Amino acid sequence: MCIRDRTQIEPKVSPFGGLDFEVSFKYAGSFFYQIEFYDPKLKITNYGQPDWIVVHPKFRIGGRTLTAESLVVQSVLCRCLGKLSNWPKCLGSQAKLGYNAVHFVPMQQYGASGSMFSLKNQHSLDDWYVEDKNMPPEDRMELLKNTIQEVTDKHGMLCLVDVVLNHTSKDSLWLEEHPDAAYNLQNCPFMKVAWVFDKFLSDFSKEYSAKKIPELSLIHISEPTRPERISYAVFCLKKK
């Protein structure tokens, strides 16, 4: 049998004449496999039906083993927890409610927009979570590691965090060095329509907030007579 990484596994003959394959997986995930056997008479290699094996993860917390199905996960906006020093106390109340895992939205250094899903530096913790804004990135990560360990040890909670490498801020240093790594109008000209529309909405929002646009009213036009009970609605703005 051949596994995804081309590992060859020799079969064992069972007492009933069949072939048994024993496979040990060191980590969870989906694994492709296929049976290969050589025909010495025809001198060709035959291949069985390809298939996949899904190995579910197991987690160990405080001497306990948890399966993915047994996780009760709470997603939190990290900013709502405040500084790292406050996290164990805040999350302790969630552990008492029965949660055994917490999912953190990104906590790395945020970009110009301030969005938690638009990161400037994926390798450093944002200023929001530390007392000393001059703390070096490696010390911040060590502090985060210790905080997570405290939450795990005290409350028995598994901790997960988003990395969101695909959500990178426009002022990211590595993006400035590698602009080809992101969608832009040069490598994706078909996105120009979306860019024009986004720019219009951005300009409109700025002008409207600055009271440079007359007061508008919203018109709702519905068309419920589409086939298969599909209807659509159109909203547009007009001057009062």
Tab-separated table of C-alpha atoms in Angstrom:
chain	number	residue	atom	x	y	z
A	1	MET	CA	0.000	0.000	0.000
A	2	CYS	CA	1.206	3.502	-0.819
A	3	ILE	CA	0.373	6.454	1.463
A	4	ARG	CA	0.240	10.094	0.341
A	5	ASP	CA	3.945	10.737	0.998
A	6	ARG	CA	4.808	7.629	-1.087
A	7	THR	CA	5.548	5.534	1.990
A	8	GLN	CA	5.489	1.892	1.014
A	9	ILE	CA	3.813	-0.518	3.459
A	10	GLU	CA	4.198	-4.258	3.042
A	11	PRO	CA	1.130	-6.378	3.803
A	12	LYS	CA	0.818	-9.264	6.229
A	13	VAL	CA	-1.024	-12.416	5.276
A	14	SER	CA	-4.012	-12.983	7.542
A	15	PRO	CA	-5.038	-16.472	8.788
A	16	PHE	CA	-7.872	-16.398	6.260
A	17	GLY	CA	-5.584	-15.759	3.314
A	18	GLY	CA	-6.256	-12.047	2.991
A	19	LEU	CA	-3.792	-9.205	3.178
A	20	ASP	CA	-3.628	-6.904	6.207
A	21	PHE	CA	-1.928	-3.511	6.232
A	22	GLU	CA	-0.951	-1.908	9.522
A	23	VAL	CA	-0.481	1.855	9.443
A	24	SER	CA	0.432	4.198	12.299
A	25	PHE	CA	-0.257	7.903	11.883
A	26	LYS	CA	1.824	10.332	13.926
A	27	TYR	CA	-0.486	13.282	13.336
A	28	ALA	CA	-4.065	14.027	12.386
A	29	GLY	CA	-5.284	14.896	8.933
A	30	SER	CA	-6.524	13.353	5.693
A	31	PHE	CA	-4.293	10.779	4.020
A	32	PHE	CA	-4.500	9.444	0.495
A	33	TYR	CA	-3.791	5.751	-0.026
A	34	GLN	CA	-3.823	3.276	-2.878
A	35	ILE	CA	-3.079	-0.451	-3.184
A	36	GLU	CA	-0.318	-1.347	-5.656
A	37	PHE	CA	0.572	-4.888	-6.658
A	38	TYR	CA	2.941	-6.273	-9.240
A	39	ASP	CA	1.900	-9.004	-11.669
A	40	PRO	CA	5.041	-11.077	-12.382
A	41	LYS	CA	3.426	-12.855	-15.329
A	42	LEU	CA	2.421	-9.720	-17.190
A	43	LYS	CA	5.272	-7.720	-15.652
A	44	ILE	CA	3.048	-4.742	-14.901
A	45	THR	CA	2.040	-2.876	-11.742
A	46	ASN	CA	-1.675	-2.804	-10.997
A	47	TYR	CA	-3.378	-0.119	-8.921
A	48	GLY	CA	-6.406	-0.418	-6.709
A	49	GLN	CA	-9.116	2.174	-6.209
A	50	PRO	CA	-7.642	5.336	-4.623
A	51	ASP	CA	-9.192	6.441	-1.358
A	52	TRP	CA	-8.661	8.625	1.722
A	53	ILE	CA	-8.302	7.959	5.433
A	54	VAL	CA	-9.326	10.713	7.856
A	55	VAL	CA	-7.455	10.654	11.164
A	56	HIS	CA	-9.215	12.750	13.784
A	57	PRO	CA	-7.113	14.793	16.211
A	58	LYS	CA	-6.890	14.158	19.934
A	59	PHE	CA	-6.001	16.790	22.508
A	60	ARG	CA	-4.421	16.358	25.920
A	61	ILE	CA	-5.274	18.858	28.655
A	62	GLY	CA	-4.275	18.286	32.261
A	63	GLY	CA	-3.877	14.552	31.810
A	64	ARG	CA	-7.203	14.252	29.992
A	65	THR	CA	-7.559	13.223	26.352
A	66	LEU	CA	-10.211	15.059	24.368
A	67	THR	CA	-11.498	14.253	20.902
A	68	ALA	CA	-12.619	16.909	18.444
A	69	GLU	CA	-16.253	15.922	19.064
A	70	SER	CA	-15.940	16.584	22.792
A	71	LEU	CA	-14.723	20.171	22.436
A	72	VAL	CA	-17.067	22.923	23.620
A	73	VAL	CA	-15.545	26.006	22.025
A	74	GLN	CA	-16.080	29.671	22.866
A	75	SER	CA	-14.916	32.211	20.265
A	76	VAL	CA	-13.757	35.496	21.764
A	77	LEU	CA	-12.728	38.890	20.467
A	78	CYS	CA	-9.318	39.285	22.099
A	79	ARG	CA	-9.710	43.023	22.596
A	80	CYS	CA	-12.663	42.380	24.876
A	81	LEU	CA	-10.332	40.507	27.242
A	82	GLY	CA	-8.014	43.488	27.690
A	83	LYS	CA	-4.369	43.033	28.661
A	84	LEU	CA	-2.910	39.541	28.846
A	85	SER	CA	-2.763	39.790	32.629
A	86	ASN	CA	-6.579	39.856	32.669
A	87	TRP	CA	-7.142	36.817	30.440
A	88	PRO	CA	-6.979	33.986	33.022
A	89	LYS	CA	-9.615	35.684	35.179
A	90	CYS	CA	-11.968	36.425	32.279
A	91	LEU	CA	-11.691	32.958	30.777
A	92	GLY	CA	-12.126	31.281	34.157
A	93	SER	CA	-15.781	32.338	34.202
A	94	GLN	CA	-16.262	30.701	30.785
A	95	ALA	CA	-14.684	27.470	32.008
A	96	LYS	CA	-17.260	27.371	34.816
A	97	LEU	CA	-20.008	27.478	32.186
A	98	GLY	CA	-18.678	24.253	30.671
A	99	TYR	CA	-16.392	25.489	27.908
A	100	ASN	CA	-13.210	23.443	27.553
A	101	ALA	CA	-11.727	25.280	24.570
A	102	VAL	CA	-11.396	28.906	23.548
A	103	HIS	CA	-10.857	30.202	20.041
A	104	PHE	CA	-9.111	33.560	19.816
A	105	VAL	CA	-9.540	35.811	16.809
A	106	PRO	CA	-6.193	37.207	15.591
A	107	MET	CA	-4.148	38.970	18.270
A	108	GLN	CA	-1.075	39.724	16.182
A	109	GLN	CA	-0.040	43.274	15.321
A	110	TYR	CA	-2.911	45.032	13.569
A	111	GLY	CA	-2.535	47.172	10.493
A	112	ALA	CA	-3.687	50.636	9.469
A	113	SER	CA	-7.391	49.782	9.537
A	114	GLY	CA	-7.251	48.490	13.107
A	115	SER	CA	-9.221	45.416	12.104
A	116	MET	CA	-8.405	42.222	13.984
A	117	PHE	CA	-8.485	40.419	10.643
A	118	SER	CA	-6.014	42.711	8.893
A	119	LEU	CA	-2.539	42.033	10.236
A	120	LYS	CA	0.604	44.072	9.799
A	121	ASN	CA	2.967	41.626	11.468
A	122	GLN	CA	1.974	37.992	12.007
A	123	HIS	CA	5.051	37.411	14.189
A	124	SER	CA	4.328	39.916	16.937
A	125	LEU	CA	1.603	40.515	19.497
A	126	ASP	CA	-0.325	43.774	19.171
A	127	ASP	CA	0.294	46.698	21.556
A	128	TRP	CA	-3.261	46.339	22.845
A	129	TYR	CA	-2.377	43.311	24.965
A	130	VAL	CA	0.830	44.371	26.709
A	131	GLU	CA	1.514	46.914	29.453
A	132	ASP	CA	4.811	48.060	27.914
A	133	LYS	CA	4.451	49.050	24.275
A	134	ASN	CA	8.253	48.997	23.923
A	135	MET	CA	8.396	45.282	24.744
A	136	PRO	CA	10.301	43.370	22.004
A	137	PRO	CA	8.283	40.971	19.813
A	138	GLU	CA	9.998	37.862	21.198
A	139	ASP	CA	9.182	38.900	24.787
A	140	ARG	CA	5.560	39.505	23.813
A	141	MET	CA	5.259	36.026	22.373
A	142	GLU	CA	6.822	34.534	25.510
A	143	LEU	CA	4.316	36.438	27.658
A	144	LEU	CA	1.475	35.149	25.488
A	145	LYS	CA	2.811	31.595	25.802
A	146	ASN	CA	2.898	31.856	29.594
A	147	THR	CA	-0.617	33.317	29.700
A	148	ILE	CA	-2.005	30.528	27.528
A	149	GLN	CA	-0.269	27.957	29.720
A	150	GLU	CA	-1.831	29.512	32.819
A	151	VAL	CA	-5.299	29.344	31.247
A	152	THR	CA	-4.726	25.697	30.338
A	153	ASP	CA	-3.354	24.703	33.745
A	154	LYS	CA	-5.889	26.616	35.863
A	155	HIS	CA	-9.051	26.108	33.866
A	156	GLY	CA	-8.347	23.056	31.696
A	157	MET	CA	-9.089	24.948	28.499
A	158	LEU	CA	-7.587	24.233	25.105
A	159	CYS	CA	-6.533	27.454	23.336
A	160	LEU	CA	-6.615	28.049	19.581
A	161	VAL	CA	-5.794	31.203	17.634
A	162	ASP	CA	-6.393	32.364	14.079
A	163	VAL	CA	-3.314	33.079	11.982
A	164	VAL	CA	-5.136	34.513	8.909
A	165	LEU	CA	-2.109	34.734	6.627
A	166	ASN	CA	-4.551	35.599	3.850
A	167	HIS	CA	-5.732	38.696	5.751
A	168	THR	CA	-2.715	40.975	5.534
A	169	SER	CA	-2.801	44.721	6.023
A	170	LYS	CA	-1.841	47.068	3.224
A	171	ASP	CA	0.994	48.455	5.389
A	172	SER	CA	2.562	45.049	6.039
A	173	LEU	CA	6.334	45.136	5.490
A	174	TRP	CA	6.488	41.752	3.760
A	175	LEU	CA	3.655	42.792	1.457
A	176	GLU	CA	5.605	45.911	0.486
A	177	GLU	CA	8.573	43.684	-0.330
A	178	HIS	CA	6.416	41.140	-2.189
A	179	PRO	CA	3.438	42.977	-3.743
A	180	ASP	CA	2.922	40.025	-6.077
A	181	ALA	CA	1.758	37.990	-3.072
A	182	ALA	CA	-1.517	39.905	-2.961
A	183	TYR	CA	-4.320	40.601	-5.379
A	184	ASN	CA	-3.897	43.898	-7.197
A	185	LEU	CA	-4.965	45.511	-10.439
A	186	GLN	CA	-1.696	44.539	-12.109
A	187	ASN	CA	-1.783	40.783	-11.556
A	188	CYS	CA	-5.602	40.550	-11.405
A	189	PRO	CA	-6.993	43.134	-13.878
A	190	PHE	CA	-10.427	41.463	-13.733
A	191	MET	CA	-10.807	42.921	-10.232
A	192	LYS	CA	-10.997	46.485	-11.532
A	193	VAL	CA	-14.796	46.517	-11.460
A	194	ALA	CA	-14.791	45.545	-7.778
A	195	TRP	CA	-12.086	48.142	-7.056
A	196	VAL	CA	-14.087	50.900	-8.776
A	197	PHE	CA	-17.196	49.970	-6.806
A	198	ASP	CA	-15.307	49.818	-3.493
A	199	LYS	CA	-13.705	53.181	-4.211
A	200	PHE	CA	-17.093	54.672	-4.973
A	201	LEU	CA	-18.502	53.406	-1.668
A	202	SER	CA	-15.461	54.703	0.207
A	203	ASP	CA	-15.633	58.143	-1.412
A	204	PHE	CA	-19.388	58.297	-0.908
A	205	SER	CA	-19.056	57.428	2.798
A	206	LYS	CA	-16.418	60.115	3.336
A	207	GLU	CA	-18.403	62.787	1.512
A	208	TYR	CA	-21.672	61.856	3.200
A	209	SER	CA	-20.098	61.928	6.679
A	210	ALA	CA	-18.656	65.340	5.816
A	211	LYS	CA	-22.172	66.494	4.826
A	212	LYS	CA	-21.080	67.213	1.271
A	213	ILE	CA	-23.958	65.167	-0.169
A	214	PRO	CA	-27.638	66.215	0.058
A	215	GLU	CA	-29.888	64.246	2.382
A	216	LEU	CA	-30.959	60.985	0.795
A	217	SER	CA	-33.839	58.557	1.217
A	218	LEU	CA	-33.846	54.797	0.684
A	219	ILE	CA	-36.109	53.172	-1.912
A	220	HIS	CA	-36.911	49.445	-1.700
A	221	ILE	CA	-38.068	47.707	-4.881
A	222	SER	CA	-39.083	44.032	-4.609
A	223	GLU	CA	-39.812	41.523	-7.337
A	224	PRO	CA	-41.396	38.357	-5.842
A	225	THR	CA	-42.540	36.830	-9.139
A	226	ARG	CA	-39.311	35.062	-10.038
A	227	PRO	CA	-39.516	31.311	-10.897
A	228	GLU	CA	-38.936	28.687	-8.220
A	229	ARG	CA	-40.024	31.181	-5.568
A	230	ILE	CA	-36.779	33.105	-5.914
A	231	SER	CA	-37.213	36.808	-5.275
A	232	TYR	CA	-34.812	39.695	-5.189
A	233	ALA	CA	-34.760	43.182	-3.785
A	234	VAL	CA	-33.136	46.328	-5.101
A	235	PHE	CA	-32.191	49.240	-2.897
A	236	CYS	CA	-31.244	52.613	-4.287
A	237	LEU	CA	-30.747	56.127	-3.009
A	238	LYS	CA	-32.354	59.283	-4.271
A	239	LYS	CA	-32.401	62.912	-3.228
A	240	LYS	CA	-35.280	63.952	-1.036
